[in-house]
Amino acid sequence: MKPLHHGLLNARRFARRSFASGLALALCGTLSLAAATVVRGAERSAEATLSTGTGLRQIDLEARTDESTAKRLTPAALTAVAGLPGVRSVEPVVQASFDSGPDESLPPFLLHATSARASVPPPLLERARAEVFPLKGHEVVLPAVGDGQDLSGLLGRTVSISYTKRIGENRGTGVTDRITVVGLYDPAWQIDGPNAAYAATPLVAKWAAAREGVEVERFLGTRGFARATVVTAGPEAVGGVLERLHEQRFHAYAVADRVRELPVLLELFRWGALLMLGLLVVAAAVTGAGMGSGLLRERVHEIGLLRAVGRTRREVAAVFAVEIGATGLTAGAAGALCGAVGGALVVRGLAGMEIFAGHLPAGPVLPGPWAVAATLLLPVAAVLTGAARPLRRAVRTDPTRALRDW
């Protein structure tokens, strides 16, 4: 007798009895692997972001008004940061708002002017000249769609816009300025938030200072920049520079760590995958225990016959272990297949939602090999573990008594 052949025949013969249990295991495996695929897609998107540009070498500084001990990002402070060992450049960021103003020929919009940084240029869809960056004077790069309006018609045009200038306590007035649109970027790229428009730092600082009713020098010297990007000489220098910045009371964090940090909703997918994987193991162990106990109640005569014709306990145990393990393997294979397909479809669907924009890739995503292996093999190991004790009792049944009971 070949235990493998006999066991597989029994698994096929009694497949209907274990169908419900196998379906529950396959469902747990499907949900677990689908959630793991979503997380893998987010991680892959993060790594793709870091692999382009200088992401692995960047440290972000933030101005924290809620922390009295945090150092302000004034020009003098950033000059000192630029002099630290291992720092290649410091790119300050200031923000201000501007709108379409009274010009009725423009689509109505409100955008957030942001300092353009050489280390993280936006992905351009269209451009008015071959080399858009660095921006000069009153040149700006707009999103192709901003504030719900199609702005593609502004490319290459010089138009009038309005920004706010403070003229008294809680009083402001609109001031007109002229800008030239030299590029349009993909609005799905929202590293600086939605509706960001990029301009040279002096222009944005001028608008931000006007909003506060002070001169540009005073604004930057007292309030400072909103944030800054520190580009180090290499990824290996990030740790040392970050430590020095913390010692000097800057609020700083490595961009790589922040990019790899999953948003709350995607983190829920990670925990959901682990939870369903745990439920899969528990359900498989319970299924195995139930199938093993069934051997003692319903098929004791089969055990007696096998023992009576001279089969050893080990051979009998191997037959039933193959039968029980086949159930777990079938459920695991179904869960792995459905989970991989379902996960790819879920990633594709979520990638088109605004809340997940930039966090999930638009292309197909397959689950990681370890996740597939866990979904495939854990049910087998768990059902065999659950069935071990009742199976051991079953094969130790006295053959004479088993045949007599039959």
Coordinates of C-alpha atoms in Angstrom, one line a residue:
M1 CA 0.0 0.0 0.0
K2 CA 1.3 3.5 -0.9
P3 CA 0.1 5.9 1.9
L4 CA 0.3 8.9 -0.5
H5 CA -1.9 7.3 -3.1
H6 CA -4.4 5.8 -0.6
G7 CA -4.6 9.1 1.3
L8 CA -5.3 11.1 -1.8
L9 CA -8.0 8.7 -2.9
N10 CA -9.7 9.0 0.6
A11 CA -9.4 12.8 0.4
R12 CA -11.3 12.8 -2.9
R13 CA -13.8 10.2 -1.7
F14 CA -14.7 12.2 1.4
A15 CA -14.3 15.7 -0.1
R16 CA -17.9 16.6 0.5
R17 CA -17.6 16.1 4.2
S18 CA -14.7 18.6 4.4
F19 CA -16.1 21.0 1.9
A20 CA -17.5 23.5 4.4
S21 CA -14.3 23.5 6.5
G22 CA -12.1 23.9 3.4
L23 CA -14.3 26.8 2.2
A24 CA -13.9 28.6 5.5
L25 CA -10.1 28.1 5.4
A26 CA -9.9 29.3 1.7
L27 CA -11.9 32.4 2.6
C28 CA -9.6 33.3 5.5
G29 CA -6.6 32.7 3.2
T30 CA -8.1 34.8 0.4
L31 CA -8.8 37.8 2.7
S32 CA -5.4 37.6 4.4
L33 CA -3.5 37.4 1.1
A34 CA -5.6 40.2 -0.5
A35 CA -4.9 42.5 2.4
A36 CA -1.2 41.6 2.3
T37 CA -1.1 42.4 -1.4
V38 CA -2.5 45.9 -0.7
V39 CA 0.2 46.5 1.9
R40 CA 2.9 45.2 -0.5
G41 CA 1.6 47.6 -3.2
A42 CA 1.9 50.5 -0.8
E43 CA 5.5 49.4 0.2
R44 CA 6.4 49.0 -3.5
S45 CA 5.1 52.5 -4.2
A46 CA 7.1 53.9 -1.4
E47 CA 10.3 52.2 -2.6
A48 CA 9.7 53.5 -6.1
T49 CA 9.3 57.0 -4.8
L50 CA 12.6 56.7 -2.8
S51 CA 14.5 55.1 -5.7
T52 CA 14.0 58.2 -7.9
G53 CA 15.6 61.5 -7.0
T54 CA 17.3 62.0 -3.7
G55 CA 14.7 60.5 -1.3
L56 CA 17.1 58.2 0.4
R57 CA 19.4 61.2 1.2
Q58 CA 16.8 63.6 2.4
I59 CA 15.9 64.9 5.8
D60 CA 12.9 67.2 6.3
L61 CA 12.8 70.0 8.8
E62 CA 9.5 71.4 10.1
A63 CA 8.7 74.6 11.9
R64 CA 6.7 73.6 15.0
T65 CA 4.9 76.5 16.6
D66 CA 3.4 74.2 19.2
E67 CA 6.9 73.4 20.6
S68 CA 8.6 76.3 22.4
T69 CA 12.0 74.5 22.3
A70 CA 11.9 73.8 18.6
K71 CA 14.3 76.1 16.6
R72 CA 12.8 78.3 14.0
L73 CA 13.8 77.8 10.3
T74 CA 15.2 81.3 9.8
P75 CA 17.8 81.9 7.0
A76 CA 20.5 82.1 9.6
A77 CA 19.5 78.8 11.1
L78 CA 19.4 77.1 7.7
T79 CA 22.8 78.5 6.8
A80 CA 24.2 76.8 9.9
V81 CA 22.5 73.6 8.9
A82 CA 24.1 73.8 5.4
G83 CA 27.5 74.0 7.1
L84 CA 27.1 70.7 9.0
P85 CA 29.4 67.7 7.9
G86 CA 27.6 65.5 5.4
V87 CA 25.1 68.1 4.2
R88 CA 25.2 68.8 0.5
S89 CA 22.4 71.4 0.3
V90 CA 19.4 72.9 2.1
E91 CA 16.2 73.8 0.3
P92 CA 13.8 76.1 2.2
V93 CA 10.1 76.0 1.7
V94 CA 7.6 78.8 2.2
Q95 CA 3.9 78.8 1.2
A96 CA 1.3 81.4 0.3
S97 CA -2.0 81.4 -1.4
F98 CA -3.1 83.1 -4.6
D99 CA -6.2 83.1 -6.7
S100 CA -7.5 84.0 -10.1
G101 CA -8.6 87.4 -8.9
P102 CA -10.9 89.6 -11.0
D103 CA -9.7 88.3 -14.3
E104 CA -12.8 86.7 -15.8
S105 CA -10.9 85.2 -18.6
L106 CA -9.3 82.8 -16.1
P107 CA -11.0 79.8 -14.6
P108 CA -11.8 80.5 -10.9
F109 CA -9.1 78.9 -8.6
L110 CA -7.4 79.2 -5.3
L111 CA -3.9 77.6 -5.3
H112 CA -1.1 77.3 -2.7
A113 CA 2.2 78.7 -3.9
T114 CA 5.0 76.5 -2.7
S115 CA 8.8 76.8 -3.1
A116 CA 10.1 74.7 -5.9
R117 CA 12.9 72.3 -4.7
A118 CA 15.5 70.8 -7.0
S119 CA 15.5 67.5 -5.0
V120 CA 11.8 66.8 -5.4
P121 CA 10.6 68.3 -8.7
P122 CA 7.0 67.6 -9.6
P123 CA 6.4 65.2 -12.6
L124 CA 5.7 67.5 -15.5
L125 CA 3.0 66.6 -18.1
E126 CA 3.6 69.6 -20.3
R127 CA 6.2 72.4 -20.5
A128 CA 6.7 75.7 -22.2
R129 CA 10.5 75.2 -22.6
A130 CA 12.9 72.3 -22.6
E131 CA 14.3 73.0 -19.1
V132 CA 11.7 74.3 -16.7
F133 CA 13.7 74.2 -13.5
P134 CA 15.1 76.2 -11.8
L135 CA 12.2 78.7 -11.9
K136 CA 13.1 82.4 -12.2
G137 CA 11.3 85.6 -11.3
H138 CA 7.6 85.2 -11.6
E139 CA 7.6 81.8 -13.4
V140 CA 5.3 79.1 -11.9
V141 CA 4.4 75.5 -12.5
L142 CA 0.7 74.7 -12.0
P143 CA -1.2 71.4 -11.6
A144 CA -2.9 70.4 -14.8
V145 CA -6.1 70.3 -12.8
G146 CA -6.2 72.6 -9.7
D147 CA -9.1 73.5 -7.4
G148 CA -11.4 71.5 -9.6
Q149 CA -10.5 73.6 -12.7
D150 CA -8.7 72.6 -15.9
L151 CA -5.6 74.8 -16.0
S152 CA -4.0 73.4 -19.1
G153 CA -5.0 76.4 -21.1
L154 CA -2.7 78.6 -19.1
L155 CA 0.5 77.0 -20.2
G156 CA 2.8 79.5 -21.8
R157 CA 0.7 82.5 -20.8
T158 CA 1.4 85.4 -18.6
V159 CA -1.7 86.2 -16.5
S160 CA -2.7 88.4 -13.6
I161 CA -3.4 86.8 -10.2
S162 CA -4.3 88.1 -6.8
Y163 CA -2.8 87.6 -3.4
T164 CA -3.7 89.1 0.0
K165 CA -1.8 92.0 1.7
R166 CA -2.5 92.8 5.3
I167 CA -3.4 96.5 5.9
G168 CA -4.5 96.4 9.5
E169 CA -5.8 94.3 12.3
N170 CA -7.9 91.5 10.7
R171 CA -8.0 93.5 7.5
G172 CA -6.6 92.7 4.1
T173 CA -6.8 93.7 0.6
G174 CA -6.3 92.0 -2.7
V175 CA -3.1 92.9 -4.6
T176 CA -2.5 91.9 -8.3
D177 CA 0.7 90.3 -9.6
R178 CA 1.7 88.8 -12.9
I179 CA 2.9 85.2 -13.3
T180 CA 4.1 83.2 -16.3
V181 CA 3.0 79.5 -16.5
V182 CA 6.0 77.5 -17.8
G183 CA 4.8 74.0 -16.9
L184 CA 2.0 71.7 -15.8
Y185 CA 2.4 68.8 -13.5
D186 CA 0.4 65.6 -12.7
P187 CA -2.1 66.6 -10.0
A188 CA -2.0 63.1 -8.6
W189 CA 1.4 64.0 -7.3
Q190 CA 0.5 65.6 -4.0
I191 CA 3.7 65.5 -1.9
D192 CA 3.1 69.2 -1.0
G193 CA -0.6 68.7 -0.6
P194 CA -3.5 69.2 -3.1
N195 CA -3.6 72.4 -5.3
A196 CA 0.1 73.2 -4.9
A197 CA 1.6 75.6 -7.4
Y198 CA 5.4 75.8 -7.6
A199 CA 7.3 79.1 -7.8
A200 CA 10.8 80.4 -6.9
T201 CA 11.3 81.0 -3.1
P202 CA 11.7 84.8 -3.3
L203 CA 8.3 85.2 -5.1
V204 CA 6.5 83.0 -2.6
A205 CA 8.2 84.7 0.3
K206 CA 7.0 88.1 -1.0
W207 CA 3.4 86.9 -1.1
A208 CA 3.7 85.2 2.4
A209 CA 5.2 88.4 3.9
A210 CA 2.5 90.6 2.4
R211 CA -0.2 88.3 4.0
E212 CA 1.4 89.1 7.4
G213 CA 1.9 92.8 6.6
V214 CA 5.7 92.9 7.0
E215 CA 8.8 93.1 4.8
V216 CA 10.2 89.9 3.4
E217 CA 13.4 90.1 5.5
R218 CA 11.5 90.6 8.7
F219 CA 9.1 87.8 7.9
L220 CA 11.8 85.3 7.2
G221 CA 14.0 86.5 10.1
T222 CA 11.2 86.2 12.7
R223 CA 8.7 83.7 11.5
G224 CA 11.1 81.7 9.3
F225 CA 10.3 79.1 6.6
A226 CA 7.5 76.6 6.9
R227 CA 9.9 73.7 6.4
A228 CA 13.1 72.8 4.6
T229 CA 14.6 69.8 2.9
V230 CA 18.2 68.8 3.8
V231 CA 20.0 66.8 1.1
T232 CA 22.9 64.8 2.5
A233 CA 26.0 63.5 0.7
G234 CA 24.7 60.0 0.7
P235 CA 22.2 57.6 2.5
E236 CA 24.9 56.6 5.0
A237 CA 25.2 60.2 6.1
V238 CA 21.5 60.6 7.1
G239 CA 21.8 59.1 10.5
G240 CA 24.7 61.3 11.6
V241 CA 23.2 64.5 10.3
L242 CA 19.8 63.6 11.8
E243 CA 21.4 63.2 15.2
R244 CA 23.1 66.6 15.0
L245 CA 19.9 68.3 14.0
H246 CA 18.1 66.8 17.0
E247 CA 20.9 68.0 19.2
Q248 CA 20.4 71.5 17.9
R249 CA 16.6 71.3 18.6
F250 CA 15.4 71.1 15.1
H251 CA 12.3 69.1 14.4
A252 CA 13.7 66.7 11.8
Y253 CA 12.9 63.3 10.4
A254 CA 14.3 61.2 7.6
V255 CA 12.2 61.3 4.4
A256 CA 12.8 57.6 3.8
D257 CA 11.2 56.7 7.2
R258 CA 8.2 59.0 6.5
V259 CA 7.6 57.7 3.0
R260 CA 7.7 54.1 4.2
E261 CA 5.3 54.8 7.0
L262 CA 1.9 53.6 5.9
P263 CA -1.2 55.8 6.3
V264 CA -3.7 54.7 8.9
L265 CA -6.1 53.0 6.4
L266 CA -3.2 51.0 4.8
E267 CA -1.9 50.2 8.3
L268 CA -5.3 48.7 9.0
F269 CA -4.9 46.4 5.9
R270 CA -1.6 45.2 7.5
W271 CA -3.2 44.3 10.8
G272 CA -6.2 42.9 9.0
A273 CA -3.9 40.5 7.0
L274 CA -2.2 39.4 10.2
L275 CA -5.6 38.9 12.0
M276 CA -7.0 36.8 9.1
L277 CA -3.8 34.8 9.0
G278 CA -4.2 34.1 12.7
L279 CA -7.8 33.1 12.2
L280 CA -6.7 30.8 9.3
V281 CA -4.3 29.0 11.6
V282 CA -6.9 28.6 14.4
A283 CA -9.6 27.5 12.0
A284 CA -7.3 25.0 10.4
A285 CA -6.2 23.6 13.7
V286 CA -9.9 23.2 14.8
T287 CA -10.7 21.6 11.4
G288 CA -7.8 19.1 11.8
A289 CA -8.9 18.2 15.3
G290 CA -12.5 17.6 14.1
M291 CA -11.3 15.5 11.2
G292 CA -9.1 13.5 13.5
S293 CA -11.9 12.9 16.0
G294 CA -14.1 11.8 13.1
L295 CA -11.7 9.0 12.4
L296 CA -12.4 7.6 15.9
R297 CA -16.1 7.8 15.5
E298 CA -16.9 7.0 11.9
R299 CA -14.0 5.1 10.3
V300 CA -12.7 2.9 13.0
H301 CA -13.6 -0.2 11.0
E302 CA -11.3 1.1 8.2
I303 CA -8.5 1.4 10.6
G304 CA -9.2 -2.1 11.9
L305 CA -9.1 -3.6 8.4
L306 CA -5.8 -1.9 7.6
R307 CA -4.2 -3.1 10.8
A308 CA -5.7 -6.6 10.3
V309 CA -4.0 -7.0 6.9
G310 CA -0.7 -6.2 8.4
R311 CA -0.2 -2.5 8.0
T312 CA 1.8 -0.8 10.7
R313 CA 0.6 2.0 12.8
R314 CA 3.0 4.3 11.0
E315 CA 1.6 3.4 7.6
V316 CA -2.0 3.8 8.8
A317 CA -1.1 7.2 10.3
A318 CA 0.5 8.3 7.1
V319 CA -2.6 7.4 5.0
F320 CA -4.9 9.5 7.2
A321 CA -2.3 12.3 7.5
V322 CA -2.1 12.6 3.7
E323 CA -5.9 12.7 3.6
I324 CA -6.2 15.4 6.2
G325 CA -3.3 17.4 4.9
A326 CA -4.8 17.3 1.4
T327 CA -7.8 19.2 2.7
G328 CA -5.5 21.9 4.2
L329 CA -3.4 22.1 1.0
T330 CA -6.4 22.4 -1.2
A331 CA -7.9 25.2 0.9
G332 CA -4.5 26.9 1.0
A333 CA -4.1 26.7 -2.7
A334 CA -7.5 28.1 -3.3
G335 CA -6.9 30.9 -0.8
A336 CA -3.5 31.7 -2.4
L337 CA -5.0 31.9 -5.9
C338 CA -8.1 33.8 -5.0
G339 CA -6.1 36.1 -2.7
A340 CA -3.5 37.0 -5.3
V341 CA -6.2 37.8 -8.0
G342 CA -8.4 39.6 -5.5
G343 CA -5.6 41.6 -4.0
A344 CA -4.4 42.8 -7.4
L345 CA -8.0 43.9 -8.2
V346 CA -8.4 45.6 -4.9
V347 CA -5.1 47.5 -5.3
R348 CA -6.2 48.6 -8.8
G349 CA -9.5 49.8 -7.5
L350 CA -8.0 51.7 -4.5
A351 CA -5.3 53.3 -6.5
G352 CA -7.9 55.3 -8.4
M353 CA -9.3 56.8 -5.1
E354 CA -8.1 60.2 -4.1
I355 CA -7.5 59.1 -0.5
F356 CA -4.9 56.5 -1.7
A357 CA -3.4 58.7 -4.4
G358 CA 0.4 58.4 -4.4
H359 CA 0.3 55.5 -1.9
L360 CA -0.6 52.7 -4.3
P361 CA 0.9 51.9 -7.7
A362 CA -1.4 52.0 -10.8
G363 CA 0.0 48.9 -12.3
P364 CA -0.6 45.2 -11.3
V365 CA 0.7 44.1 -7.9
L366 CA 1.4 40.5 -6.9
P367 CA 1.7 39.4 -3.3
G368 CA 5.1 38.6 -1.9
P369 CA 6.5 35.1 -2.0
W370 CA 6.5 34.8 1.8
A371 CA 2.8 35.8 2.0
V372 CA 1.9 33.3 -0.7
A373 CA 3.9 30.5 1.0
A374 CA 2.2 31.3 4.4
T375 CA -1.3 31.2 2.8
L376 CA -0.5 27.9 1.1
L377 CA 1.3 26.0 3.8
L378 CA 0.0 27.3 7.1
P379 CA -3.4 25.5 6.6
V380 CA -1.6 22.2 6.0
A381 CA 0.6 22.6 9.1
A382 CA -2.3 23.7 11.2
V383 CA -4.7 20.9 10.3
L384 CA -2.0 18.3 10.8
T385 CA -1.2 19.8 14.2
G386 CA -4.8 19.8 15.2
A387 CA -5.3 16.3 14.0
A388 CA -2.1 14.9 15.6
R389 CA -3.6 13.8 19.0
P390 CA -6.9 12.2 17.8
L391 CA -5.0 10.6 14.9
R392 CA -2.5 9.1 17.3
R393 CA -5.4 7.7 19.3
A394 CA -7.1 6.3 16.2
V395 CA -4.1 4.3 14.9
R396 CA -3.5 2.8 18.4
T397 CA -7.0 1.3 18.4
D398 CA -6.9 -2.5 18.8
P399 CA -7.8 -4.0 15.4
T400 CA -9.8 -6.9 16.9
R401 CA -12.0 -4.4 18.8
A402 CA -12.4 -2.2 15.8
L403 CA -13.6 -5.1 13.6
R404 CA -15.9 -6.4 16.4
D405 CA -17.5 -2.9 16.7
W406 CA -18.0 -2.8 13.0

